mmCIF file of C-alpha atoms and ligand atoms in Angstrom:
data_model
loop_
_atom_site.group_PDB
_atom_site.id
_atom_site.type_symbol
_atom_site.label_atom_id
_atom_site.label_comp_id
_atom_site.label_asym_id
_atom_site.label_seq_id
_atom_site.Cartn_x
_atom_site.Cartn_y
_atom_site.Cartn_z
ATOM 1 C CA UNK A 1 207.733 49.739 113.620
ATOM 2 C CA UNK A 2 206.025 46.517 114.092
ATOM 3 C CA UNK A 3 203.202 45.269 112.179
ATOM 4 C CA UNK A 4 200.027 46.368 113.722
ATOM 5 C CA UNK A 5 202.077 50.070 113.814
ATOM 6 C CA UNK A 6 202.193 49.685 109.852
ATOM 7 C CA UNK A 7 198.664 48.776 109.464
ATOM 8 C CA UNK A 8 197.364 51.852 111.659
ATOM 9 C CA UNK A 9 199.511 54.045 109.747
ATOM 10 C CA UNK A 10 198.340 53.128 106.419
ATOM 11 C CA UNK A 11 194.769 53.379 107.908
ATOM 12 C CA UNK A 12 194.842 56.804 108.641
ATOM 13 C CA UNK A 13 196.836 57.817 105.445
ATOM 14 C CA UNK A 14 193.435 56.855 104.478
ATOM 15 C CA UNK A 15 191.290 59.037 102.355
ATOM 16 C CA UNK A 16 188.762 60.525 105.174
ATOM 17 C CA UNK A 17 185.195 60.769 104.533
ATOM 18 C CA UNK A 18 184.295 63.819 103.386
ATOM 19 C CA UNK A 19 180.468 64.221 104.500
ATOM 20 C CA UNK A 20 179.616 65.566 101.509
ATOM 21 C CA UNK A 21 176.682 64.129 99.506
ATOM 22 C CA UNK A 22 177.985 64.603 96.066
ATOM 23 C CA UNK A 23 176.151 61.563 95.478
ATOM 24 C CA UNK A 24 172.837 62.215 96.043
ATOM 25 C CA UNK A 25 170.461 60.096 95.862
ATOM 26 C CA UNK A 26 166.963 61.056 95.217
ATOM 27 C CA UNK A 27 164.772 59.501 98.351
ATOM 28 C CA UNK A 28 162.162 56.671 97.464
ATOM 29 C CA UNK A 29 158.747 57.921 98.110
ATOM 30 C CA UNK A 30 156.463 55.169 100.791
ATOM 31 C CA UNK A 31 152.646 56.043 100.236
ATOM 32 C CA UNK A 32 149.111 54.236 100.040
ATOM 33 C CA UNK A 33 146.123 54.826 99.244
ATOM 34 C CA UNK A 34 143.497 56.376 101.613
ATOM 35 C CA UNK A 35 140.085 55.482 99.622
ATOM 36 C CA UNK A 36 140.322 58.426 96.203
ATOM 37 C CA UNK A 37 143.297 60.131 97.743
ATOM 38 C CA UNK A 38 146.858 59.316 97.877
ATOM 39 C CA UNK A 39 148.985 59.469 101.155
ATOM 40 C CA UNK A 40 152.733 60.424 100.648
ATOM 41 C CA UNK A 41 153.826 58.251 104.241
ATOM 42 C CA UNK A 42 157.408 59.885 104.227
ATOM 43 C CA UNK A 43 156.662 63.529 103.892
ATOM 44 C CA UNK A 44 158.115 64.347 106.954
ATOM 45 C CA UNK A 45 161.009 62.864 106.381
ATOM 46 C CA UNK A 46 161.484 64.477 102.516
ATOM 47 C CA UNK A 47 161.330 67.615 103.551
ATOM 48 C CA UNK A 48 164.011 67.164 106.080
ATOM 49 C CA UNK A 49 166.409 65.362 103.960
ATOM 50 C CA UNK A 50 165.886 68.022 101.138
ATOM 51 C CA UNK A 51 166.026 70.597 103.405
ATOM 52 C CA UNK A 52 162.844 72.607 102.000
ATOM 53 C CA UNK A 53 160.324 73.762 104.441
ATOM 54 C CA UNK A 54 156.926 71.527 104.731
ATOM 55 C CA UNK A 55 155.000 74.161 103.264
ATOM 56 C CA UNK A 56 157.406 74.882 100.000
ATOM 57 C CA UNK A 57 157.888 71.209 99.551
ATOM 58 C CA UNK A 58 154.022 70.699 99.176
ATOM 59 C CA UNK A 59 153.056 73.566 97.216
ATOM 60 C CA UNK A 60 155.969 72.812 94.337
ATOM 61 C CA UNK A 61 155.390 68.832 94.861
ATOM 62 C CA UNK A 62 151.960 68.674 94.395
ATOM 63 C CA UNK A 63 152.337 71.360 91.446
ATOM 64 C CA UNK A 64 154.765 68.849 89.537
ATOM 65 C CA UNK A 65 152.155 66.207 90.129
ATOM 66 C CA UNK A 66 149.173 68.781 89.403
ATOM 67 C CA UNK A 67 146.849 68.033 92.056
ATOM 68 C CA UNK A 68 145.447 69.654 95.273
ATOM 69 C CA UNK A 69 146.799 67.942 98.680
ATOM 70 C CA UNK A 70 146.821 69.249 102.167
ATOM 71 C CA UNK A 71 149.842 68.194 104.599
ATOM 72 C CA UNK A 72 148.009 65.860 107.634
ATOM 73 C CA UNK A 73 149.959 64.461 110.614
ATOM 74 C CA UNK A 74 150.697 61.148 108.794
ATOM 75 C CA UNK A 75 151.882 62.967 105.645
ATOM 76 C CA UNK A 76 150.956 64.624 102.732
ATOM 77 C CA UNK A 77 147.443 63.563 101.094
ATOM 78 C CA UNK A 78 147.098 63.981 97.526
ATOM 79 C CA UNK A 79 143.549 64.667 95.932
ATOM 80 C CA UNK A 80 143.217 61.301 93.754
ATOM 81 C CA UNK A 81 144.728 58.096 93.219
ATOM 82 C CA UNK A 82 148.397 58.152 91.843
ATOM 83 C CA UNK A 83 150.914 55.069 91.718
ATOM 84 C CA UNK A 84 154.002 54.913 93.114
ATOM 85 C CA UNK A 85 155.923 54.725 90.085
ATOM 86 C CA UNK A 86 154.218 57.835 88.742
ATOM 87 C CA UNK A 87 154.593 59.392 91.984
ATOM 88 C CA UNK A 88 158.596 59.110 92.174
ATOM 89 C CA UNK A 89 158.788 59.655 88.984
ATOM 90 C CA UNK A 90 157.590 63.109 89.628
ATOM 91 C CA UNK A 91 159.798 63.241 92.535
ATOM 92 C CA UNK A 92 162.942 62.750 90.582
ATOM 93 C CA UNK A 93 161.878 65.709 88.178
ATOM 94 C CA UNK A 94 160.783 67.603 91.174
ATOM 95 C CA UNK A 95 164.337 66.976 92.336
ATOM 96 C CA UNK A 96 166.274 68.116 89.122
ATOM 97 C CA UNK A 97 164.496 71.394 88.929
ATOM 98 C CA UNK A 98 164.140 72.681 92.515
ATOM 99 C CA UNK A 99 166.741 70.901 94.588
ATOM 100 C CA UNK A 100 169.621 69.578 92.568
ATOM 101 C CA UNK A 101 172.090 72.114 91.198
ATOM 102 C CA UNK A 102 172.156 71.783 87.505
ATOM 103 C CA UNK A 103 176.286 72.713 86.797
ATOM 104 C CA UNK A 104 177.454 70.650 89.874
ATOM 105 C CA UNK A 105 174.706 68.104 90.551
ATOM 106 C CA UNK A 106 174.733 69.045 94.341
ATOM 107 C CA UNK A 107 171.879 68.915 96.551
ATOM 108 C CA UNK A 108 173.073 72.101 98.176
ATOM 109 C CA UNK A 109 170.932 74.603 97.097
ATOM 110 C CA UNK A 110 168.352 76.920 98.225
ATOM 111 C CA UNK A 111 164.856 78.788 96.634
ATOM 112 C CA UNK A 112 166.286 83.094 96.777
ATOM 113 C CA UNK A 113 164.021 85.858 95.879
ATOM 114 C CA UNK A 114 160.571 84.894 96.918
ATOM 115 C CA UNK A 115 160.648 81.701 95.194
ATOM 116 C CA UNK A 116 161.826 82.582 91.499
ATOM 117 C CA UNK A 117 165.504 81.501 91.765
ATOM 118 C CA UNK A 118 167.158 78.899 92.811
ATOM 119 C CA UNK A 119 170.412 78.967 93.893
ATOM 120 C CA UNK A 120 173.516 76.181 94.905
ATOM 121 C CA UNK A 121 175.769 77.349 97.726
ATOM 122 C CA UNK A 122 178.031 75.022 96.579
ATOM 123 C CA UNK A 123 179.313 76.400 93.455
ATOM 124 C CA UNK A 124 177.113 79.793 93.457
ATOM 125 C CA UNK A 125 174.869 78.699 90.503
ATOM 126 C CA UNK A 126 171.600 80.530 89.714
ATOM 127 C CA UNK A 127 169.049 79.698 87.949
ATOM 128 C CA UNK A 128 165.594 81.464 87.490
ATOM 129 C CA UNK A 129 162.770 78.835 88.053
HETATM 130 ZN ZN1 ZN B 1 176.342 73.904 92.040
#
């Protein structure tokens, strides 16, 4: 075996990457203000990598921030002026009651039973919310 053998060998003993996103990180909200209201920028793009529909994600958002907001083509306008800290802040406890599984800390989890449970298909954890 000669040396470039050895070092493709030892490459694909390797670990592989899994794809899993054990270690998920909680996405950083972009928004501005649009005179008294508050545009989220990166709606779109939350809902997708949380995997909740548009229309769940704003209704349970905008209740952990307790406001009104309606979703626009550019994103998701809040009623009122909120900071950005304050608004990930409320992201991140969005995130630990409605999206990340509470025994396994996955991501993997989806809103059962009209919206009262939540539930991780990763480990089978249920939790009423
Ligand atoms: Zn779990």
């Amino acid at each position: 075996m000669n040396y470039e053998e050895m070092l493709n060998r030892g490459r694909s003993s390797m670990p592989k990457e899994t794809g899993d996103n054990h270690r998920f990180e909680i996405p950083k909200l972009k928004a501005r203000l649009v005179g008294n209201k508050t545009l989220i920028q990166n709606f779109k793009e939350l809902s997708f990598t949380l995997n909740r529909s548009e229309n769940l994600l704003s209704k349970q958002l905008l209740k952990e921030i307790g406001t009104y907001g309606t979703i626009e083509k550019q994103g998701l306008l809040l009623n009122g002026k909120f900071s950005l800290v304050f608004l990930n802040q409320k992201l991140k406890d969005y995130c630990k009651k409605y999206i990340l599984c509470e025994k396994c800390n996955r991501p993997d989890t989806k809103i059962i039973k009209n919206g009262t449970f939540l539930k991780c298909e990763a480990c089978g954890f249920t939790k009423p919310l």
